[in-house]
Amino acid sequence: MNNEKIGFIGTGNMATALINGIIRSGKNASDLIIYDIDDEKTEKFIELGLTKAISIADLSKNADIVFFTIKPQVFDDVVPMIVSDINKLYVSIAAGISISYLQNNLGEDTQIVRVMPNTPLLIGKGATAISYSSKVSNAHKNAIEDIFNNLGVTAILSEDKMNEIISVNGSSPAYIYYFADLVIKKATEMGIDESVAKTLFCNTLIGSAQMILDSKDSPKELIDKVTSKGGTTIKAMEVFYNNNLEKIVS
């Protein structure tokens, strides 16, 4: 990856996380190329030393790895502007955009990677699922995994699981933020200082997640170790059970 130019079509939150992570890993900012229809979004990157492409075609000609960091609904407008090359790598982070869609538009022999990252990449704690087309070279696989491993953890999946995985790591931060918001809000209503509630609950989330990863116990067994017959925790869990939280999540 040291000598390759990396381009980003779109400079939103996920592109920002990727760019920052790549620079942290030692890549020269001048080797990163950006394009966005909103000139204001690119200003902060130009100040960092990134190269601004004059068009999507210009970016695709000069970048060795092209990231589509754009919304799914604009692919039909953007992809026809790409100057495709079988020696280059094309990476999509968009939900629902299949490898076959990109191959049909860029050529069957093009090297395509489909990834599902999440917003904790912004702090280097992301979780990214990766799926490769059959044409992707080992060198390009190593380059992509280096990028995302520098921003958290990765898992390689077959593409037939890439839609389902969205709920597991792509969308799930929002579920956790929602639950945290409700707990912290209710705590403040009960007279607990908001900063105290946030600190205690967020560190509980961190510790609980680490226990799931490190413990030999299943999540169900860990629940049993927190709850006791007749206690307050089991009463709270019964509310979840009785209101069929499992069905809601499903």
PDB file of C-alpha atoms in Angstrom:
ATOM      1  CA  MET A   1       0.000   0.000   0.000  1.00  0.00           C
ATOM      2  CA  ASN A   2       3.023   2.291   0.494  1.00  0.00           C
ATOM      3  CA  ASN A   3       3.270   3.372  -3.150  1.00  0.00           C
ATOM      4  CA  GLU A   4      -0.395   3.249  -4.076  1.00  0.00           C
ATOM      5  CA  LYS A   5      -2.658   6.243  -4.511  1.00  0.00           C
ATOM      6  CA  ILE A   6      -5.962   5.885  -2.668  1.00  0.00           C
ATOM      7  CA  GLY A   7      -9.032   7.814  -3.806  1.00  0.00           C
ATOM      8  CA  PHE A   8     -12.285   8.621  -2.016  1.00  0.00           C
ATOM      9  CA  ILE A   9     -15.451   9.549  -3.878  1.00  0.00           C
ATOM     10  CA  GLY A  10     -17.408  11.295  -1.125  1.00  0.00           C
ATOM     11  CA  THR A  11     -15.932  12.801   2.041  1.00  0.00           C
ATOM     12  CA  GLY A  12     -18.510  12.112   4.749  1.00  0.00           C
ATOM     13  CA  ASN A  13     -18.020  10.594   8.209  1.00  0.00           C
ATOM     14  CA  MET A  14     -16.854   7.189   7.032  1.00  0.00           C
ATOM     15  CA  ALA A  15     -14.414   8.634   4.520  1.00  0.00           C
ATOM     16  CA  THR A  16     -13.088  10.889   7.284  1.00  0.00           C
ATOM     17  CA  ALA A  17     -12.523   7.882   9.558  1.00  0.00           C
ATOM     18  CA  LEU A  18     -10.749   5.965   6.803  1.00  0.00           C
ATOM     19  CA  ILE A  19      -8.573   8.888   5.774  1.00  0.00           C
ATOM     20  CA  ASN A  20      -7.526   9.605   9.362  1.00  0.00           C
ATOM     21  CA  GLY A  21      -6.751   5.938   9.961  1.00  0.00           C
ATOM     22  CA  ILE A  22      -4.685   5.636   6.793  1.00  0.00           C
ATOM     23  CA  ILE A  23      -2.673   8.748   7.669  1.00  0.00           C
ATOM     24  CA  ARG A  24      -2.145   7.428  11.220  1.00  0.00           C
ATOM     25  CA  SER A  25      -0.719   4.244   9.730  1.00  0.00           C
ATOM     26  CA  GLY A  26       2.056   6.289   8.078  1.00  0.00           C
ATOM     27  CA  LYS A  27       0.658   6.911   4.606  1.00  0.00           C
ATOM     28  CA  ASN A  28       1.564  10.276   3.098  1.00  0.00           C
ATOM     29  CA  ALA A  29      -1.455  12.574   2.897  1.00  0.00           C
ATOM     30  CA  SER A  30      -0.427  13.558  -0.633  1.00  0.00           C
ATOM     31  CA  ASP A  31      -1.047   9.948  -1.733  1.00  0.00           C
ATOM     32  CA  LEU A  32      -4.744  10.322  -0.877  1.00  0.00           C
ATOM     33  CA  ILE A  33      -7.098  11.779  -3.499  1.00  0.00           C
ATOM     34  CA  ILE A  34     -10.568  13.109  -2.736  1.00  0.00           C
ATOM     35  CA  TYR A  35     -13.618  14.196  -4.684  1.00  0.00           C
ATOM     36  CA  ASP A  36     -16.902  15.587  -3.415  1.00  0.00           C
ATOM     37  CA  ILE A  37     -19.599  17.665  -5.079  1.00  0.00           C
ATOM     38  CA  ASP A  38     -19.567  19.846  -1.940  1.00  0.00           C
ATOM     39  CA  ASP A  39     -16.348  21.883  -2.100  1.00  0.00           C
ATOM     40  CA  GLU A  40     -16.680  22.935   1.543  1.00  0.00           C
ATOM     41  CA  LYS A  41     -16.351  19.309   2.675  1.00  0.00           C
ATOM     42  CA  THR A  42     -12.999  18.942   0.933  1.00  0.00           C
ATOM     43  CA  GLU A  43     -11.397  22.064   2.408  1.00  0.00           C
ATOM     44  CA  LYS A  44     -10.279  20.437   5.668  1.00  0.00           C
ATOM     45  CA  PHE A  45      -8.650  17.588   3.723  1.00  0.00           C
ATOM     46  CA  ILE A  46      -6.791  19.929   1.394  1.00  0.00           C
ATOM     47  CA  GLU A  47      -5.372  21.642   4.498  1.00  0.00           C
ATOM     48  CA  LEU A  48      -4.051  18.236   5.589  1.00  0.00           C
ATOM     49  CA  GLY A  49      -2.232  17.861   2.277  1.00  0.00           C
ATOM     50  CA  LEU A  50      -4.627  15.594   0.388  1.00  0.00           C
ATOM     51  CA  THR A  51      -5.012  15.954  -3.374  1.00  0.00           C
ATOM     52  CA  LYS A  52      -8.343  17.163  -4.716  1.00  0.00           C
ATOM     53  CA  ALA A  53      -9.508  15.604  -7.988  1.00  0.00           C
ATOM     54  CA  ILE A  54     -11.277  17.829 -10.497  1.00  0.00           C
ATOM     55  CA  SER A  55     -13.783  15.091 -11.351  1.00  0.00           C
ATOM     56  CA  ILE A  56     -14.739  11.484 -10.642  1.00  0.00           C
ATOM     57  CA  ALA A  57     -13.068  10.443 -13.889  1.00  0.00           C
ATOM     58  CA  ASP A  58      -9.901  12.279 -12.847  1.00  0.00           C
ATOM     59  CA  LEU A  59      -9.868  10.505  -9.467  1.00  0.00           C
ATOM     60  CA  SER A  60     -10.461   7.072 -10.992  1.00  0.00           C
ATOM     61  CA  LYS A  61      -7.610   7.577 -13.468  1.00  0.00           C
ATOM     62  CA  ASN A  62      -5.086   8.580 -10.817  1.00  0.00           C
ATOM     63  CA  ALA A  63      -6.015   6.367  -7.855  1.00  0.00           C
ATOM     64  CA  ASP A  64      -4.895   2.740  -7.576  1.00  0.00           C
ATOM     65  CA  ILE A  65      -7.578   2.008  -4.973  1.00  0.00           C
ATOM     66  CA  VAL A  66     -10.951   3.737  -5.365  1.00  0.00           C
ATOM     67  CA  PHE A  67     -13.321   3.956  -2.388  1.00  0.00           C
ATOM     68  CA  PHE A  68     -17.007   4.606  -3.016  1.00  0.00           C
ATOM     69  CA  THR A  69     -17.819   6.444   0.218  1.00  0.00           C
ATOM     70  CA  ILE A  70     -21.201   7.632  -1.037  1.00  0.00           C
ATOM     71  CA  LYS A  71     -24.871   6.816  -0.454  1.00  0.00           C
ATOM     72  CA  PRO A  72     -26.360   3.813  -2.315  1.00  0.00           C
ATOM     73  CA  GLN A  73     -28.903   5.979  -4.127  1.00  0.00           C
ATOM     74  CA  VAL A  74     -26.244   7.937  -6.050  1.00  0.00           C
ATOM     75  CA  PHE A  75     -24.307   4.961  -7.451  1.00  0.00           C
ATOM     76  CA  ASP A  76     -26.256   4.959 -10.710  1.00  0.00           C
ATOM     77  CA  ASP A  77     -25.072   8.518 -11.323  1.00  0.00           C
ATOM     78  CA  VAL A  78     -21.482   8.061 -10.114  1.00  0.00           C
ATOM     79  CA  VAL A  79     -20.401   4.677 -11.476  1.00  0.00           C
ATOM     80  CA  PRO A  80     -20.739   5.551 -15.195  1.00  0.00           C
ATOM     81  CA  MET A  81     -18.151   8.312 -14.632  1.00  0.00           C
ATOM     82  CA  ILE A  82     -15.503   5.828 -13.478  1.00  0.00           C
ATOM     83  CA  VAL A  83     -12.644   5.049 -15.863  1.00  0.00           C
ATOM     84  CA  SER A  84     -12.286   1.361 -14.994  1.00  0.00           C
ATOM     85  CA  ASP A  85      -9.061  -0.651 -14.985  1.00  0.00           C
ATOM     86  CA  ILE A  86      -8.670  -4.328 -14.058  1.00  0.00           C
ATOM     87  CA  ASN A  87      -5.400  -3.545 -12.285  1.00  0.00           C
ATOM     88  CA  LYS A  88      -7.126  -1.222  -9.835  1.00  0.00           C
ATOM     89  CA  LEU A  89      -9.216  -2.011  -6.772  1.00  0.00           C
ATOM     90  CA  TYR A  90     -12.740  -0.682  -6.209  1.00  0.00           C
ATOM     91  CA  VAL A  91     -14.151  -0.657  -2.677  1.00  0.00           C
ATOM     92  CA  SER A  92     -17.766   0.033  -1.764  1.00  0.00           C
ATOM     93  CA  ILE A  93     -18.960   0.764   1.769  1.00  0.00           C
ATOM     94  CA  ALA A  94     -22.591   1.245   0.682  1.00  0.00           C
ATOM     95  CA  ALA A  95     -25.335  -0.994   2.036  1.00  0.00           C
ATOM     96  CA  GLY A  96     -27.067  -3.072  -0.608  1.00  0.00           C
ATOM     97  CA  ILE A  97     -24.620  -2.396  -3.452  1.00  0.00           C
ATOM     98  CA  SER A  98     -23.559  -5.840  -4.637  1.00  0.00           C
ATOM     99  CA  ILE A  99     -20.287  -6.980  -6.153  1.00  0.00           C
ATOM    100  CA  SER A 100     -22.172  -8.092  -9.262  1.00  0.00           C
ATOM    101  CA  TYR A 101     -23.670  -4.605  -9.679  1.00  0.00           C
ATOM    102  CA  LEU A 102     -20.195  -3.081  -9.743  1.00  0.00           C
ATOM    103  CA  GLN A 103     -18.825  -5.799 -12.027  1.00  0.00           C
ATOM    104  CA  ASN A 104     -21.704  -5.294 -14.445  1.00  0.00           C
ATOM    105  CA  ASN A 105     -20.877  -1.596 -14.611  1.00  0.00           C
ATOM    106  CA  LEU A 106     -17.079  -1.653 -14.343  1.00  0.00           C
ATOM    107  CA  GLY A 107     -16.285  -4.963 -16.039  1.00  0.00           C
ATOM    108  CA  GLU A 108     -16.438  -8.612 -15.004  1.00  0.00           C
ATOM    109  CA  ASP A 109     -12.676  -8.816 -14.430  1.00  0.00           C
ATOM    110  CA  THR A 110     -12.433  -5.789 -12.159  1.00  0.00           C
ATOM    111  CA  GLN A 111     -11.299  -6.248  -8.562  1.00  0.00           C
ATOM    112  CA  ILE A 112     -14.197  -5.407  -6.235  1.00  0.00           C
ATOM    113  CA  VAL A 113     -14.384  -5.312  -2.439  1.00  0.00           C
ATOM    114  CA  ARG A 114     -17.593  -4.839  -0.538  1.00  0.00           C
ATOM    115  CA  VAL A 115     -17.261  -3.710   3.075  1.00  0.00           C
ATOM    116  CA  MET A 116     -19.663  -2.964   5.904  1.00  0.00           C
ATOM    117  CA  PRO A 117     -17.914  -0.761   8.459  1.00  0.00           C
ATOM    118  CA  ASN A 118     -19.432   1.160  11.369  1.00  0.00           C
ATOM    119  CA  THR A 119     -19.051   4.635  12.849  1.00  0.00           C
ATOM    120  CA  PRO A 120     -16.742   3.636  15.758  1.00  0.00           C
ATOM    121  CA  LEU A 121     -14.047   3.584  13.056  1.00  0.00           C
ATOM    122  CA  LEU A 122     -13.907   7.301  13.844  1.00  0.00           C
ATOM    123  CA  ILE A 123     -12.154   6.487  17.144  1.00  0.00           C
ATOM    124  CA  GLY A 124     -10.220   3.430  15.943  1.00  0.00           C
ATOM    125  CA  LYS A 125     -12.685   0.990  17.546  1.00  0.00           C
ATOM    126  CA  GLY A 126     -14.618  -0.081  14.463  1.00  0.00           C
ATOM    127  CA  ALA A 127     -15.872  -3.466  13.369  1.00  0.00           C
ATOM    128  CA  THR A 128     -15.796  -4.119   9.619  1.00  0.00           C
ATOM    129  CA  ALA A 129     -17.094  -7.013   7.542  1.00  0.00           C
ATOM    130  CA  ILE A 130     -15.271  -7.565   4.234  1.00  0.00           C
ATOM    131  CA  SER A 131     -16.216  -9.551   1.130  1.00  0.00           C
ATOM    132  CA  TYR A 132     -14.018  -9.988  -1.960  1.00  0.00           C
ATOM    133  CA  SER A 133     -14.777 -10.723  -5.573  1.00  0.00           C
ATOM    134  CA  SER A 134     -12.864 -13.669  -7.022  1.00  0.00           C
ATOM    135  CA  LYS A 135     -10.580 -11.327  -8.979  1.00  0.00           C
ATOM    136  CA  VAL A 136      -9.064  -9.476  -6.009  1.00  0.00           C
ATOM    137  CA  SER A 137      -5.312 -10.049  -5.739  1.00  0.00           C
ATOM    138  CA  ASN A 138      -3.658 -11.124  -2.502  1.00  0.00           C
ATOM    139  CA  ALA A 139      -1.734  -7.855  -2.455  1.00  0.00           C
ATOM    140  CA  HIS A 140      -4.960  -5.878  -2.606  1.00  0.00           C
ATOM    141  CA  LYS A 141      -6.552  -8.078   0.076  1.00  0.00           C
ATOM    142  CA  ASN A 142      -3.606  -7.347   2.352  1.00  0.00           C
ATOM    143  CA  ALA A 143      -3.877  -3.625   1.628  1.00  0.00           C
ATOM    144  CA  ILE A 144      -7.590  -3.483   2.501  1.00  0.00           C
ATOM    145  CA  GLU A 145      -7.193  -5.542   5.662  1.00  0.00           C
ATOM    146  CA  ASP A 146      -4.294  -3.340   6.757  1.00  0.00           C
ATOM    147  CA  ILE A 147      -6.499  -0.265   6.377  1.00  0.00           C
ATOM    148  CA  PHE A 148      -9.443  -1.611   8.352  1.00  0.00           C
ATOM    149  CA  ASN A 149      -7.413  -3.481  10.975  1.00  0.00           C
ATOM    150  CA  ASN A 150      -5.804  -0.147  11.794  1.00  0.00           C
ATOM    151  CA  LEU A 151      -9.305   1.144  12.594  1.00  0.00           C
ATOM    152  CA  GLY A 152     -10.573  -1.765  14.691  1.00  0.00           C
ATOM    153  CA  VAL A 153     -11.349  -5.405  13.952  1.00  0.00           C
ATOM    154  CA  THR A 154     -12.293  -7.134  10.697  1.00  0.00           C
ATOM    155  CA  ALA A 155     -14.076 -10.288   9.592  1.00  0.00           C
ATOM    156  CA  ILE A 156     -14.043 -11.836   6.102  1.00  0.00           C
ATOM    157  CA  LEU A 157     -17.474 -13.005   4.912  1.00  0.00           C
ATOM    158  CA  SER A 158     -18.982 -14.486   1.790  1.00  0.00           C
ATOM    159  CA  GLU A 159     -21.049 -11.894  -0.035  1.00  0.00           C
ATOM    160  CA  ASP A 160     -24.336 -13.722   0.548  1.00  0.00           C
ATOM    161  CA  LYS A 161     -24.101 -12.624   4.206  1.00  0.00           C
ATOM    162  CA  MET A 162     -23.274  -8.958   3.575  1.00  0.00           C
ATOM    163  CA  ASN A 163     -26.883  -7.738   3.710  1.00  0.00           C
ATOM    164  CA  GLU A 164     -27.591  -9.626   6.939  1.00  0.00           C
ATOM    165  CA  ILE A 165     -24.396  -8.404   8.626  1.00  0.00           C
ATOM    166  CA  ILE A 166     -25.622  -4.789   8.451  1.00  0.00           C
ATOM    167  CA  SER A 167     -27.754  -5.339  11.559  1.00  0.00           C
ATOM    168  CA  VAL A 168     -24.871  -6.967  13.424  1.00  0.00           C
ATOM    169  CA  ASN A 169     -22.222  -4.270  13.068  1.00  0.00           C
ATOM    170  CA  GLY A 170     -23.357  -1.559  10.648  1.00  0.00           C
ATOM    171  CA  SER A 171     -26.617  -0.358  12.204  1.00  0.00           C
ATOM    172  CA  SER A 172     -26.181  -1.715  15.732  1.00  0.00           C
ATOM    173  CA  PRO A 173     -24.291   1.297  17.156  1.00  0.00           C
ATOM    174  CA  ALA A 174     -27.541   3.267  16.785  1.00  0.00           C
ATOM    175  CA  TYR A 175     -29.410   0.638  18.822  1.00  0.00           C
ATOM    176  CA  ILE A 176     -26.809   0.913  21.588  1.00  0.00           C
ATOM    177  CA  TYR A 177     -26.850   4.729  21.508  1.00  0.00           C
ATOM    178  CA  TYR A 178     -30.646   4.659  21.811  1.00  0.00           C
ATOM    179  CA  PHE A 179     -30.575   2.335  24.810  1.00  0.00           C
ATOM    180  CA  ALA A 180     -27.860   4.472  26.434  1.00  0.00           C
ATOM    181  CA  ASP A 181     -29.849   7.651  25.801  1.00  0.00           C
ATOM    182  CA  LEU A 182     -32.936   6.180  27.501  1.00  0.00           C
ATOM    183  CA  VAL A 183     -31.017   4.938  30.538  1.00  0.00           C
ATOM    184  CA  ILE A 184     -29.106   8.192  31.026  1.00  0.00           C
ATOM    185  CA  LYS A 185     -32.243  10.292  30.490  1.00  0.00           C
ATOM    186  CA  LYS A 186     -34.199   8.313  33.089  1.00  0.00           C
ATOM    187  CA  ALA A 187     -31.295   8.478  35.551  1.00  0.00           C
ATOM    188  CA  THR A 188     -31.251  12.270  35.338  1.00  0.00           C
ATOM    189  CA  GLU A 189     -35.013  12.355  35.908  1.00  0.00           C
ATOM    190  CA  MET A 190     -34.363  10.457  39.144  1.00  0.00           C
ATOM    191  CA  GLY A 191     -31.873  13.089  40.282  1.00  0.00           C
ATOM    192  CA  ILE A 192     -28.604  11.438  39.247  1.00  0.00           C
ATOM    193  CA  ASP A 193     -26.065  13.784  37.684  1.00  0.00           C
ATOM    194  CA  GLU A 194     -26.000  13.251  33.904  1.00  0.00           C
ATOM    195  CA  SER A 195     -22.201  13.013  33.712  1.00  0.00           C
ATOM    196  CA  VAL A 196     -22.178  10.394  36.492  1.00  0.00           C
ATOM    197  CA  ALA A 197     -24.909   8.345  34.790  1.00  0.00           C
ATOM    198  CA  LYS A 198     -23.101   8.556  31.450  1.00  0.00           C
ATOM    199  CA  THR A 199     -19.746   7.539  32.921  1.00  0.00           C
ATOM    200  CA  LEU A 200     -21.151   4.604  34.882  1.00  0.00           C
ATOM    201  CA  PHE A 201     -23.419   3.287  32.125  1.00  0.00           C
ATOM    202  CA  CYS A 202     -20.943   3.679  29.262  1.00  0.00           C
ATOM    203  CA  ASN A 203     -18.205   1.938  31.223  1.00  0.00           C
ATOM    204  CA  THR A 204     -20.712  -0.784  32.046  1.00  0.00           C
ATOM    205  CA  LEU A 205     -21.278  -1.222  28.296  1.00  0.00           C
ATOM    206  CA  ILE A 206     -17.520  -1.436  27.695  1.00  0.00           C
ATOM    207  CA  GLY A 207     -16.940  -3.899  30.542  1.00  0.00           C
ATOM    208  CA  SER A 208     -19.923  -6.062  29.640  1.00  0.00           C
ATOM    209  CA  ALA A 209     -18.824  -6.289  26.005  1.00  0.00           C
ATOM    210  CA  GLN A 210     -15.312  -7.258  27.091  1.00  0.00           C
ATOM    211  CA  MET A 211     -16.724  -9.970  29.341  1.00  0.00           C
ATOM    212  CA  ILE A 212     -18.669 -11.444  26.417  1.00  0.00           C
ATOM    213  CA  LEU A 213     -15.443 -11.514  24.378  1.00  0.00           C
ATOM    214  CA  ASP A 214     -13.185 -12.838  27.144  1.00  0.00           C
ATOM    215  CA  SER A 215     -15.466 -15.140  29.137  1.00  0.00           C
ATOM    216  CA  LYS A 216     -15.993 -18.801  28.403  1.00  0.00           C
ATOM    217  CA  ASP A 217     -19.622 -18.242  29.375  1.00  0.00           C
ATOM    218  CA  SER A 218     -22.329 -17.543  26.791  1.00  0.00           C
ATOM    219  CA  PRO A 219     -24.266 -14.264  27.021  1.00  0.00           C
ATOM    220  CA  LYS A 220     -27.164 -16.246  28.539  1.00  0.00           C
ATOM    221  CA  GLU A 221     -24.879 -17.660  31.229  1.00  0.00           C
ATOM    222  CA  LEU A 222     -23.539 -14.182  31.964  1.00  0.00           C
ATOM    223  CA  ILE A 223     -27.124 -12.967  32.413  1.00  0.00           C
ATOM    224  CA  ASP A 224     -27.727 -15.741  34.947  1.00  0.00           C
ATOM    225  CA  LYS A 225     -24.677 -14.574  36.930  1.00  0.00           C
ATOM    226  CA  VAL A 226     -26.111 -11.052  37.229  1.00  0.00           C
ATOM    227  CA  THR A 227     -29.662 -12.050  38.088  1.00  0.00           C
ATOM    228  CA  SER A 228     -30.821 -13.715  41.270  1.00  0.00           C
ATOM    229  CA  LYS A 229     -34.240 -15.071  42.177  1.00  0.00           C
ATOM    230  CA  GLY A 230     -36.428 -12.347  43.615  1.00  0.00           C
ATOM    231  CA  GLY A 231     -33.848  -9.615  42.916  1.00  0.00           C
ATOM    232  CA  THR A 232     -34.206  -6.319  41.092  1.00  0.00           C
ATOM    233  CA  THR A 233     -32.341  -7.431  37.943  1.00  0.00           C
ATOM    234  CA  ILE A 234     -34.601 -10.402  37.252  1.00  0.00           C
ATOM    235  CA  LYS A 235     -37.629  -8.123  37.621  1.00  0.00           C
ATOM    236  CA  ALA A 236     -36.195  -5.821  34.962  1.00  0.00           C
ATOM    237  CA  MET A 237     -35.385  -8.771  32.696  1.00  0.00           C
ATOM    238  CA  GLU A 238     -38.955 -10.053  33.067  1.00  0.00           C
ATOM    239  CA  VAL A 239     -40.170  -6.770  31.556  1.00  0.00           C
ATOM    240  CA  PHE A 240     -37.959  -7.416  28.523  1.00  0.00           C
ATOM    241  CA  TYR A 241     -39.135 -11.031  28.290  1.00  0.00           C
ATOM    242  CA  ASN A 242     -42.843 -10.199  28.756  1.00  0.00           C
ATOM    243  CA  ASN A 243     -42.722  -7.471  26.108  1.00  0.00           C
ATOM    244  CA  ASN A 244     -40.988  -9.846  23.690  1.00  0.00           C
ATOM    245  CA  LEU A 245     -37.761  -7.885  23.161  1.00  0.00           C
ATOM    246  CA  GLU A 246     -36.408 -10.926  21.304  1.00  0.00           C
ATOM    247  CA  LYS A 247     -39.110 -10.540  18.649  1.00  0.00           C
ATOM    248  CA  ILE A 248     -38.472  -6.787  18.375  1.00  0.00           C
ATOM    249  CA  VAL A 249     -34.750  -7.346  17.817  1.00  0.00           C
ATOM    250  CA  SER A 250     -35.463 -10.134  15.317  1.00  0.00           C
TER     251      SER A 250
END
